[in-house]
XYZ file of C-alpha atoms in Angstrom:
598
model
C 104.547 230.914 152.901
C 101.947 232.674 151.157
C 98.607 229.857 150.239
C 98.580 228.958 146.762
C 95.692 229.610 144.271
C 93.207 226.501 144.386
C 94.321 224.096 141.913
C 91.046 222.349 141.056
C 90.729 221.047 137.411
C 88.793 223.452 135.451
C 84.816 222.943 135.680
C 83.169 223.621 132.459
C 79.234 224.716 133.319
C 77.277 223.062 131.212
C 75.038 225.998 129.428
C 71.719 225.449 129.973
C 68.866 226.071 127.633
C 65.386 228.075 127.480
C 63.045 225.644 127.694
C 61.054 225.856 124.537
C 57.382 225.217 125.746
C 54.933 224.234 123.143
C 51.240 224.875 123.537
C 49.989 222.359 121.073
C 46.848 220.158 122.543
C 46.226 216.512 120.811
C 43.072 215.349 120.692
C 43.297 211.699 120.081
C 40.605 210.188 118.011
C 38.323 207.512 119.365
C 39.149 204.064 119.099
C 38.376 202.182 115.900
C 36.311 199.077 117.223
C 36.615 197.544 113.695
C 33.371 196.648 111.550
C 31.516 193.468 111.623
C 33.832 191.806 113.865
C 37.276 192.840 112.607
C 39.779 193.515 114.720
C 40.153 197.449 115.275
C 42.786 199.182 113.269
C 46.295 199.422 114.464
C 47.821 202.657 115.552
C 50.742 203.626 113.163
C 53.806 203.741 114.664
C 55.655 206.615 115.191
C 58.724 206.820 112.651
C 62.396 206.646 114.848
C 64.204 210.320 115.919
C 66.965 208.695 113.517
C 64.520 208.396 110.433
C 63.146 211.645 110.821
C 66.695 213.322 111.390
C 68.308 211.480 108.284
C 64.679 212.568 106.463
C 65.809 216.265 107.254
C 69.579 215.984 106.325
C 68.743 214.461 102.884
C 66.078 217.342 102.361
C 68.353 219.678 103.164
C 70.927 218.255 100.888
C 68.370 218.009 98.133
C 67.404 221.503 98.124
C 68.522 224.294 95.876
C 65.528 226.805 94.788
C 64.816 229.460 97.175
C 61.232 227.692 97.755
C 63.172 224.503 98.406
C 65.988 225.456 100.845
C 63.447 227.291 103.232
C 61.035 224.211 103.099
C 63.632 222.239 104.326
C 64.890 224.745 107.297
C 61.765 224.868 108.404
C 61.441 221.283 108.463
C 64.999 221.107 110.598
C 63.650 223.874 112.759
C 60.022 221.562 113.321
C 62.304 218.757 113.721
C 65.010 220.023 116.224
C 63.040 222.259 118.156
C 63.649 220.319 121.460
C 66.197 220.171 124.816
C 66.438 215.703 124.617
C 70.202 215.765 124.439
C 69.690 212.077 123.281
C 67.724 213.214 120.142
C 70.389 215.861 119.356
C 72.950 213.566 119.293
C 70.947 211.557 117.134
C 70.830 214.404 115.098
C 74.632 214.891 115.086
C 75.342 211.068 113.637
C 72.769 211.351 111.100
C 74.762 214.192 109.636
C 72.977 216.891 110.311
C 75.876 219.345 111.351
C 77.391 218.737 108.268
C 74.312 219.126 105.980
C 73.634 222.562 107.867
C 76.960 223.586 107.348
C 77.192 223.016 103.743
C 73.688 224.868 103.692
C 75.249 228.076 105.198
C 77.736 228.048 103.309
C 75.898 228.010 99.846
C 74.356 230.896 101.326
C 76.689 232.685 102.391
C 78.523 232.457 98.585
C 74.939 233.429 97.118
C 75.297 236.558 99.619
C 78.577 237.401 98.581
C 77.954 237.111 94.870
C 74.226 239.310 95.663
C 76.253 241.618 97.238
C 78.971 241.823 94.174
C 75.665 242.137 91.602
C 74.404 244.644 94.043
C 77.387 247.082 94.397
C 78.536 246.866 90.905
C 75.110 247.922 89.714
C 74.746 252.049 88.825
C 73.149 254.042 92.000
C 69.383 254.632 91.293
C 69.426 258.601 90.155
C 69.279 261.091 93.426
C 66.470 262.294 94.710
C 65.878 266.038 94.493
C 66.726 267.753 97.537
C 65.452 271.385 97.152
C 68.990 272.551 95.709
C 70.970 271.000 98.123
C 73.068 268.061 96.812
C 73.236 264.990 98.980
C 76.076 263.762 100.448
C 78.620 261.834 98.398
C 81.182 261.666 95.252
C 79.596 263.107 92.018
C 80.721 260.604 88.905
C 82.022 262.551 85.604
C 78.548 262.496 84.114
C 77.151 264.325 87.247
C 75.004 261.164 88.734
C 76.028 261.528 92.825
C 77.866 258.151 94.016
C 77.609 257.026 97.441
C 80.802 256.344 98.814
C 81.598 252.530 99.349
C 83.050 251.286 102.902
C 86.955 250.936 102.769
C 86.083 247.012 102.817
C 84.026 247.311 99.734
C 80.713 246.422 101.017
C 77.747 248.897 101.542
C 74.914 248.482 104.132
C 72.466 246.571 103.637
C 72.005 245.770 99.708
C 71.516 242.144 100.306
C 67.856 241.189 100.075
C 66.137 240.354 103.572
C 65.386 236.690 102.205
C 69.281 235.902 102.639
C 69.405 237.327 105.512
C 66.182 235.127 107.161
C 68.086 232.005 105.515
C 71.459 232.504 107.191
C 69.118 233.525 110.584
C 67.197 230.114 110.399
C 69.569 227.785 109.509
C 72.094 229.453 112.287
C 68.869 228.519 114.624
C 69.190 224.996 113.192
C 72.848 224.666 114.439
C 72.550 226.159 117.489
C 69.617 223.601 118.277
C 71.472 220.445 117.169
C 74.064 221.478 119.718
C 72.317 221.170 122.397
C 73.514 217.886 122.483
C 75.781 215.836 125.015
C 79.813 217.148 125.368
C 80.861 214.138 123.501
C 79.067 214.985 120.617
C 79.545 218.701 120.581
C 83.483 217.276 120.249
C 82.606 215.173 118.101
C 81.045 217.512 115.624
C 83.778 219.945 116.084
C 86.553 217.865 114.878
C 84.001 217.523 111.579
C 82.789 220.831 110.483
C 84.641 223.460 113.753
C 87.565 224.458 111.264
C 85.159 225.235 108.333
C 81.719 226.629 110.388
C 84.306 228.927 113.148
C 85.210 230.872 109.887
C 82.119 231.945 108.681
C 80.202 232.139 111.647
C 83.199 235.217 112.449
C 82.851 236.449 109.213
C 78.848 236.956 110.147
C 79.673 238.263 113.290
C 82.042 240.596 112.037
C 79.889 241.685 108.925
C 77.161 242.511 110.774
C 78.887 244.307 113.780
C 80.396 246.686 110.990
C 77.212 247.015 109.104
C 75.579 248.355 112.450
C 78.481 250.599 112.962
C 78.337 252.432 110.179
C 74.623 252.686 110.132
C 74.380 253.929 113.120
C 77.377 255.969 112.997
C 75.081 259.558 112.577
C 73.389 258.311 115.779
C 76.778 257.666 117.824
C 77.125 260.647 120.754
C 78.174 260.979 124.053
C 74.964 260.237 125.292
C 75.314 256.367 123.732
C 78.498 256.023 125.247
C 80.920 252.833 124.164
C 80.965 250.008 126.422
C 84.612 251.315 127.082
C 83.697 254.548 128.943
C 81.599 253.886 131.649
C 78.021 255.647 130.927
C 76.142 257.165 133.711
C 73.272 255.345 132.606
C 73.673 252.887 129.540
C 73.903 249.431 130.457
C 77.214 247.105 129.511
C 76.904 243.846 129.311
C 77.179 232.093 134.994
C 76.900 229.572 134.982
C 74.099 229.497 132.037
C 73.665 229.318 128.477
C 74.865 231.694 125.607
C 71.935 232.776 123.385
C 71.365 235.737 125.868
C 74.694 233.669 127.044
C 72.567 236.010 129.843
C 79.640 246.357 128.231
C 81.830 252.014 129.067
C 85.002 258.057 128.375
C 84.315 259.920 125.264
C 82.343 259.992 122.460
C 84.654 258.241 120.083
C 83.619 254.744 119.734
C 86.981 252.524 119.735
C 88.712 251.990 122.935
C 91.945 253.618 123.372
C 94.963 251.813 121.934
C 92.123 249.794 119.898
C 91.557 249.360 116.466
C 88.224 251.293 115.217
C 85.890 248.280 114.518
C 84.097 249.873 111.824
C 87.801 250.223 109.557
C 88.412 246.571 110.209
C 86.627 243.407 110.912
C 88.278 240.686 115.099
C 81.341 226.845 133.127
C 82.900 226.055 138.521
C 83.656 228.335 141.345
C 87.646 227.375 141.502
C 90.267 229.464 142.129
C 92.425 228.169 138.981
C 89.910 228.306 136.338
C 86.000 228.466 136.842
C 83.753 229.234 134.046
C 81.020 231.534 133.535
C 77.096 231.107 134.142
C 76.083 230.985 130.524
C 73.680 232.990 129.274
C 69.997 232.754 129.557
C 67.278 233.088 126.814
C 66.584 236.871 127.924
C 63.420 237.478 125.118
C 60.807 236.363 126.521
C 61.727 238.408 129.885
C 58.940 240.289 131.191
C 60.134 243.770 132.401
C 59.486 245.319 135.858
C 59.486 248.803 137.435
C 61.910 250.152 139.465
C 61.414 250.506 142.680
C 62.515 253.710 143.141
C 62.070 255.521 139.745
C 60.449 254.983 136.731
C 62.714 255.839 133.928
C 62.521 254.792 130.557
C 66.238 253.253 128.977
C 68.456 255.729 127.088
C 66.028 257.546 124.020
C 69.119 257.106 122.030
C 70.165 253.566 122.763
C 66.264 252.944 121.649
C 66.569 254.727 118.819
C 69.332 252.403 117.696
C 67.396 249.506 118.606
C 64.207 250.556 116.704
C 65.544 252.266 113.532
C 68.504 250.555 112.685
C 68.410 246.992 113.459
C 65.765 243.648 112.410
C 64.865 241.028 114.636
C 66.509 238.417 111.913
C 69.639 239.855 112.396
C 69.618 240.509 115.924
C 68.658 236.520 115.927
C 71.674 236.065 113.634
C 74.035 237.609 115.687
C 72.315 235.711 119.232
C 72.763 232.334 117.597
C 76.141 232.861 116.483
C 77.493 233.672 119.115
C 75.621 230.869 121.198
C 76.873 228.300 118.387
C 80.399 229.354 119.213
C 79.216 229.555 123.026
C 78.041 225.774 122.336
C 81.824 225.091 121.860
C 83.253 226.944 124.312
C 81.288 224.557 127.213
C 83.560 221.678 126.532
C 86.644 221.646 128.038
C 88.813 219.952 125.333
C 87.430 222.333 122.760
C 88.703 225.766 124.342
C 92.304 225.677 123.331
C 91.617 225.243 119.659
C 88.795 227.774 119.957
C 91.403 230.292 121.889
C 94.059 230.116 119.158
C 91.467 229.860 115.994
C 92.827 233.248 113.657
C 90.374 236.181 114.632
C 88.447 234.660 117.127
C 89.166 236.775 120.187
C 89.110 239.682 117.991
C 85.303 238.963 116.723
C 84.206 238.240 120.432
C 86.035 241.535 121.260
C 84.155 243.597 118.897
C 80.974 242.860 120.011
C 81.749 243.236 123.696
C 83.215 246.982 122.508
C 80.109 247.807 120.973
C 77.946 250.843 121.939
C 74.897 250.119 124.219
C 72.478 249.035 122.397
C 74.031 248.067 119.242
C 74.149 244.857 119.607
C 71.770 242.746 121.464
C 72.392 242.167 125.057
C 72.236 238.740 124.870
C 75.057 238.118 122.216
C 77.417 240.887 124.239
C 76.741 238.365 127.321
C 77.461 235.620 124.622
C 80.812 236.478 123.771
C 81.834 237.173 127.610
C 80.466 234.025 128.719
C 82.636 232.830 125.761
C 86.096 234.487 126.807
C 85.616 233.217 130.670
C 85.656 229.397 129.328
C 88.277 230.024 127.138
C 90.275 231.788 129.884
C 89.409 228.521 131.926
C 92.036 226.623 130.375
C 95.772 226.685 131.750
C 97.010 226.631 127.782
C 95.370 229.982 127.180
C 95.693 232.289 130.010
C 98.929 233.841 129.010
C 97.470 233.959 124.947
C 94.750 235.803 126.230
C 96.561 238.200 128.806
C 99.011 239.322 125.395
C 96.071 239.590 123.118
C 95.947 243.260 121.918
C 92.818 244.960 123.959
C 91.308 241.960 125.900
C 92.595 242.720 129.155
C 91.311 246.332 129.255
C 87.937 245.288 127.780
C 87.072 243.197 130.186
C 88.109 245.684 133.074
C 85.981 248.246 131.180
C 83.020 245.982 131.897
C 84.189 244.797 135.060
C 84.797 248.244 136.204
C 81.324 249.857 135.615
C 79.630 251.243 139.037
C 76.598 249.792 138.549
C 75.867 251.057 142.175
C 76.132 254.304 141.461
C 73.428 253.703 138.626
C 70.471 251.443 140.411
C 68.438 254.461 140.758
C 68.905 255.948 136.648
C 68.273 252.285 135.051
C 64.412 252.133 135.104
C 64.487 248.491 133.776
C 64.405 245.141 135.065
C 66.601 243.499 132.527
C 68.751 246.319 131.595
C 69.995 245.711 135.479
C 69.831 241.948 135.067
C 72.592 242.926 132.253
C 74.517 244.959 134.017
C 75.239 243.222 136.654
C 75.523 239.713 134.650
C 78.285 241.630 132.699
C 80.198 242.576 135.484
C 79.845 238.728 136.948
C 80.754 237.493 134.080
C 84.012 240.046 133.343
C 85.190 239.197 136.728
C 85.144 235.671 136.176
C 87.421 236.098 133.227
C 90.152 237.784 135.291
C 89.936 235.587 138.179
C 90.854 232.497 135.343
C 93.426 234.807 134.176
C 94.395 235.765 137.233
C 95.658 232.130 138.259
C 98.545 231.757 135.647
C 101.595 232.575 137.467
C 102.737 234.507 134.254
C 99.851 237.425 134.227
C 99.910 237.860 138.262
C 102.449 240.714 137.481
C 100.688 242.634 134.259
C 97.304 242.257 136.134
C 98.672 243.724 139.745
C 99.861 246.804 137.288
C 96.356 247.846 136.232
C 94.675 250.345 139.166
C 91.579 249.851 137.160
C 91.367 245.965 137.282
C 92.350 246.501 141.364
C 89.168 248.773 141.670
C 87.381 247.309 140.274
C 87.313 244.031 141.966
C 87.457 246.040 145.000
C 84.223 247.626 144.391
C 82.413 244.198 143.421
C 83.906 243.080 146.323
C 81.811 245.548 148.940
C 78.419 245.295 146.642
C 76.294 243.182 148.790
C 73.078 244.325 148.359
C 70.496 246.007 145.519
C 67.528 248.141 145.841
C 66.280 245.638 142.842
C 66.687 242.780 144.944
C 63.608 240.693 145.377
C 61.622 240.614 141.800
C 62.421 237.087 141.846
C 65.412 237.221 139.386
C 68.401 235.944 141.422
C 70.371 239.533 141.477
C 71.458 238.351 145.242
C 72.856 235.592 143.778
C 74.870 237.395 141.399
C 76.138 239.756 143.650
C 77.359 237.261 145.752
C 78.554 235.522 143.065
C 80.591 238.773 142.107
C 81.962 239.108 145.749
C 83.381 235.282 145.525
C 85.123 235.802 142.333
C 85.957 239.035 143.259
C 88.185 238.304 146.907
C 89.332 235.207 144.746
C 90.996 237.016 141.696
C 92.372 239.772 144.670
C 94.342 236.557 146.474
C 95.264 235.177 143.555
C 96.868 238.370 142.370
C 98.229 238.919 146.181
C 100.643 235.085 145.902
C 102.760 237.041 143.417
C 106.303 238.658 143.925
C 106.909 240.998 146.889
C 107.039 243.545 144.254
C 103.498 242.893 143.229
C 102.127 242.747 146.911
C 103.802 246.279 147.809
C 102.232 247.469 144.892
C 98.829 246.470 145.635
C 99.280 247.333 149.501
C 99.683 250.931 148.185
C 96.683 250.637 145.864
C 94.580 253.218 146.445
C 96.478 254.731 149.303
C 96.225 251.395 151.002
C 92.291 251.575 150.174
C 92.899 247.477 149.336
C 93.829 246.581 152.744
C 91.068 248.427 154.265
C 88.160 246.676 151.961
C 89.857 243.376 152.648
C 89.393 243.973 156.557
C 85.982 245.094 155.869
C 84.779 241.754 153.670
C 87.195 239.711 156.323
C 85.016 241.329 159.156
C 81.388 241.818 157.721
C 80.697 239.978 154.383
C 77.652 237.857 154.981
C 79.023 234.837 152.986
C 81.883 232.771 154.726
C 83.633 231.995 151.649
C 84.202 235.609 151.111
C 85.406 236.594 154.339
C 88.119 233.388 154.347
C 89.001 234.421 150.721
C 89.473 238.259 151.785
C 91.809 236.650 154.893
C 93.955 234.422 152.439
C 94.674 237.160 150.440
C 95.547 239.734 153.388
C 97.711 236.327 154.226
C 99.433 236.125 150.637
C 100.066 240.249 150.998
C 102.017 239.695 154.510
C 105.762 239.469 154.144
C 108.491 242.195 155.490
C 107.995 244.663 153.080
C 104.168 245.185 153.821
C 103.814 244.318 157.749
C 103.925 247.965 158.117
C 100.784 248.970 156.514
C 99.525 245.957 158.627
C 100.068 246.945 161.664
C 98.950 250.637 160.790
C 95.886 249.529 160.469
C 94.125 248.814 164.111
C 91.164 247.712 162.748
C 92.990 245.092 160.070
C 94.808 243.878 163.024
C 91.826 243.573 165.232
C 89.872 241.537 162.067
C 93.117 239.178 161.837
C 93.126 238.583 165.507
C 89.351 237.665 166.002
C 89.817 235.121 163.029
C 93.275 234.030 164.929
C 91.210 232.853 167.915
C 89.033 230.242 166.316
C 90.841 227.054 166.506
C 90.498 224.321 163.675
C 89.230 226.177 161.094
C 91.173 227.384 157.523
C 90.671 231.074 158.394
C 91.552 230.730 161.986
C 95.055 229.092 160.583
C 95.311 231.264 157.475
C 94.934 234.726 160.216
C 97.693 233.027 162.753
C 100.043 231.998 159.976
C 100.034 236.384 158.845
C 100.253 237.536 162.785
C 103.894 235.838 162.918
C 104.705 236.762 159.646
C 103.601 240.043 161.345
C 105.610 239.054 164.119
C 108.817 238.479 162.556
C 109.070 241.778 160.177
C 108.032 244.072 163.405
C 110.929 243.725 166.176
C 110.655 244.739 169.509
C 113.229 247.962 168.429
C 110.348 249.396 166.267
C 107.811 251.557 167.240
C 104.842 249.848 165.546
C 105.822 246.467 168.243
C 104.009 248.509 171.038
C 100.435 248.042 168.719
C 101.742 244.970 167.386
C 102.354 243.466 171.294
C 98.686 243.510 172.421
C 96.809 241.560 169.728
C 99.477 239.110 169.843
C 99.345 238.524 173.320
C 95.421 238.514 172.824
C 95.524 235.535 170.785
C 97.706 233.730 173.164
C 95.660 234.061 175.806
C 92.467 232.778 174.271
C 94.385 229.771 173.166
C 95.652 228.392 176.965
């Protein structure tokens, strides 16, 4: 009987935070010994988190001049800068989530009707060009008109002042959610149905804004996340805000829809979550080892020309707000099935390198892997139109093919996060009885997890930065989401016995004989367990050196791999008679494993 997939409850990681350090020294003044005789002055008390939280709700409801509203973000942002979960839920129940969310949405209607004003208003007159006549439609009284995008929106016509509004008061949210589970819930069932909307809509407005901008800059050298660049970076358990992606130069996946033309934390074998992301900016950036090579000039040409910190920050914290959800357990099947939610998160993780920050691309996977944690989404998520092959685009990158082209620390860190992270997902897919078949059809996903299987080791290993971790990490989920896929229908396990020319079976021997970690080589034998039945003990017992693997395990007595390997030599035993030829190899290790047993 093959070993089912571990049925532990889901294990949301909690995301944790960059700690915010403040370099502020207080000088206290010296003590008042009072004057002829009086008793010295009393220290003033402190006013209570409460006081100052409902102090900074009602400001922010009382503001409505420009001058005003940023006074009072600021004052939030002062205010909330901190990672005392008790103070952020202090924050929660005196209304600040709601005050916040009423504030973005005032802006976002003032950017809307700026943006109306804007676009309605008559192009400035061209500039002369030497003769040549720039780009565009020419009106009836000759003035050239620049084209407006099919959603009726041009780039960037909105004054930057919006822009750093929406930015800091996103910050504000995303701070006030660092709060306990309960009140993250809490909140949700408040303001989730009316802040999910518009923090897609931001997500999805900006993503398109940065497509079309840097749509003269797209080539095959900045390669989409979907094709697998020889050199561009795509994008666990730890937070979202860097909640620290692949062949052509067209920039939609195939079978997608263009982006641009239209806008959408445990270790179990059922469901485990990701690492979230990790605050990523303050990273300092080290050499390679090897070679020194600058990232991509075009991917920092992107970067540099194109985009503003304030809305790289608004996309970060967006995506972390959302991320914020997505760590409570109760919160991920209304989150899954919210309209155009999987499609925003999709978008970004689709997007060029370097076109959005790395840190909301790891966002939005970190995202999907929590929502794929629970039992009520898996199939949803399988059927959803594109995710499946995005996140075998990311999982499938050969980032050790690349370690010696990326010259850069943290463009590695990425990489290799990414691929963690995208494996993750399909192992939580991967345990729904339902998607065992679709996912065993998909050569990609199978070689993928195959080749993060056998990556043990990294010439950037040893900066400090946990990348042996990771890659270990990888090789767990990895031989996980492989035996979860193998305790499917004998049609699925022929299927993936012939992967590869039977390349599966050989890497499973390999990790079963030589991984380093023990959970991967017990994982790698359950799954060569779950692929034994009739149909496939051929290709078994073709394979000396599997056999030899599943013996050695065999002979250790009392443990779960030693039962797991004798349990497959007499399924073995029972498909090979004695009339076949294969029963002469078969004979041997059998009678091997008896004899170390008496």
């Amino acid at each position: 009987e093959p070993v089912a997939p571990y049925r532990d409850p889901p294990q949301h990681q909690q995301a944790t935070h960059h700690q915010y350090e403040k370099t502020v020294v207080i000088n206290l003044p010296p003590q008042h010994q009072g004057h002829h005789g009086q008793p010295p002055m009393r220290k003033k008390h402190r006013p209570s988190q409460e006081q100052t939280a409902r102090a900074v709700v009602e400001r922010i409801c009382a503001s409505a001049t420009h001058k005003a509203r940023v006074a009072a973000i600021q004052a939030a942002l002062d205010s909330f800068d901190h990672n005392a979960q008790a103070m952020h839920d202090e924050e929660i129940t005196a209304g600040a989530d709601f005050a916040l969310t009423k504030h973005l949405s005032l802006l976002l209607f003032k950017e809307h009707i700026e943006r109306q004003n804007k676009a309605k208003s008559p192009p400035p007159p061209p500039r002369s060009t030497g003769g040549e006549q720039p780009d565009g439609m020419v009106a009836s009284d000759g003035r050239s008109v620049v084209p407006v995008p099919v959603d009726g929106q041009s780039d960037d016509i909105c004054s930057e002042e919006i822009y750093e509004e929406m930015s800091d008061t996103c910050v504000a949210i995303e701070m006030i959610y660092r709060c306990t589970a309960e009140s993250v819930s809490t909140s949700y069932a408040r303001v989730g149905p009316e802040l999910l909307p518009m923090l897609t809509l931001m997500i999805d407005s900006e993503v398109r804004r940065r497509y079309r901008s840097a749509s003269p800059k797209l080539s095959p050298v900045v390669a989409p996340v979907t094709a697998v660049p020889p050199t561009d970076i795509s994008g666990s358990q730890t937070h979202p805000d860097s909640c620290q992606s692949d062949g052509i130069a067209k920039t939609t996946r195939e079978g997608a829809t263009p982006v641009p033309a239209d806008g959408a934390t445990t270790d179990s074998e059922k469901a485990s979550t990701t690492d979230g992301a990790t605050d990523t900016a303050s990273q300092t950036k080290v050499s390679s080892p090897q070679q020194q090579q600058p990232p991509p000039p075009a991917v920092v040409s992107l970067q540099e020309e194109y985009f503003s910190p304030t809305k790289d920050r608004l996309l970060r914290k967006s995506t972390k707000i959302i991320g914020h959800f997505a760590r409570v357990g109760a919160l991920t099947q209304p989150l899954a099935y919210h309209p155009g939610l999987l499609a925003s998160l999709m978008r970004v993780v689709d997007c060029p390198v370097g076109l959005v920050p790395r840190e909301a691309r790891l966002n939005c996977l970190w995202i999907l892997a929590n929502l794929a944690c629970n039992a009520e989404n898996m199939v949803l998520m399988a059927c959803h139109p594109g995710l499946l092959e995005s996140l075998i685009q990311v999982a499938h990158r050969p980032i050790e093919e690349e370690e010696d082209s990326i010259g850069d620390i943290d463009l590695y860190m990425e990489a290799i996060r990414s691929v963690s992270i995208a494996v993750r997902a399909l192992l939580n897919l991967s345990w729904a009885p339902e998607n065992k078949l679709t996912l065993s059809e998909r050569p990609r996903l199978i070689e993928a997890l195959t080749r993060s299987l056998m990556y043990r080791s990294s010439s950037w290993a040893g900066f400090g930065r946990g990348v042996s971790g990771i890659l270990l990490q990888s090789r767990r989920l990895s031989a996980g989401a492989l035996r979860n896929l193998a305790a499917a229908p004998i049609r699925s396990k022929m299927r993936l016995c012939r992967a590869g020319r039977g390349s599966l079976l050989n890497t499973l021997a390999e990790a079963a004989r030589s991984d380093p970690d023990q959970d991967v080589r017990e994982r790698a034998l359950a799954t060569l367990h779950n692929l034994a039945c009739a149909d496939t003990a051929v290709g078994f017992v073709e394979r000396p050196d599997l056999l030899d693997v599943v013996a050695d395990a065999a002979v250790v007595l009392g443990s779960d791999a030693g039962n797991l390997a004798s349990r497959t030599l007499r399924v073995l035993e029972k498909s090979i008679t004695e009339d076949m030829d294969l029963y002469r190899v078969l004979r041997p290790v059998l009678d091997r494993v008896m004899e170390s047993r008496l």
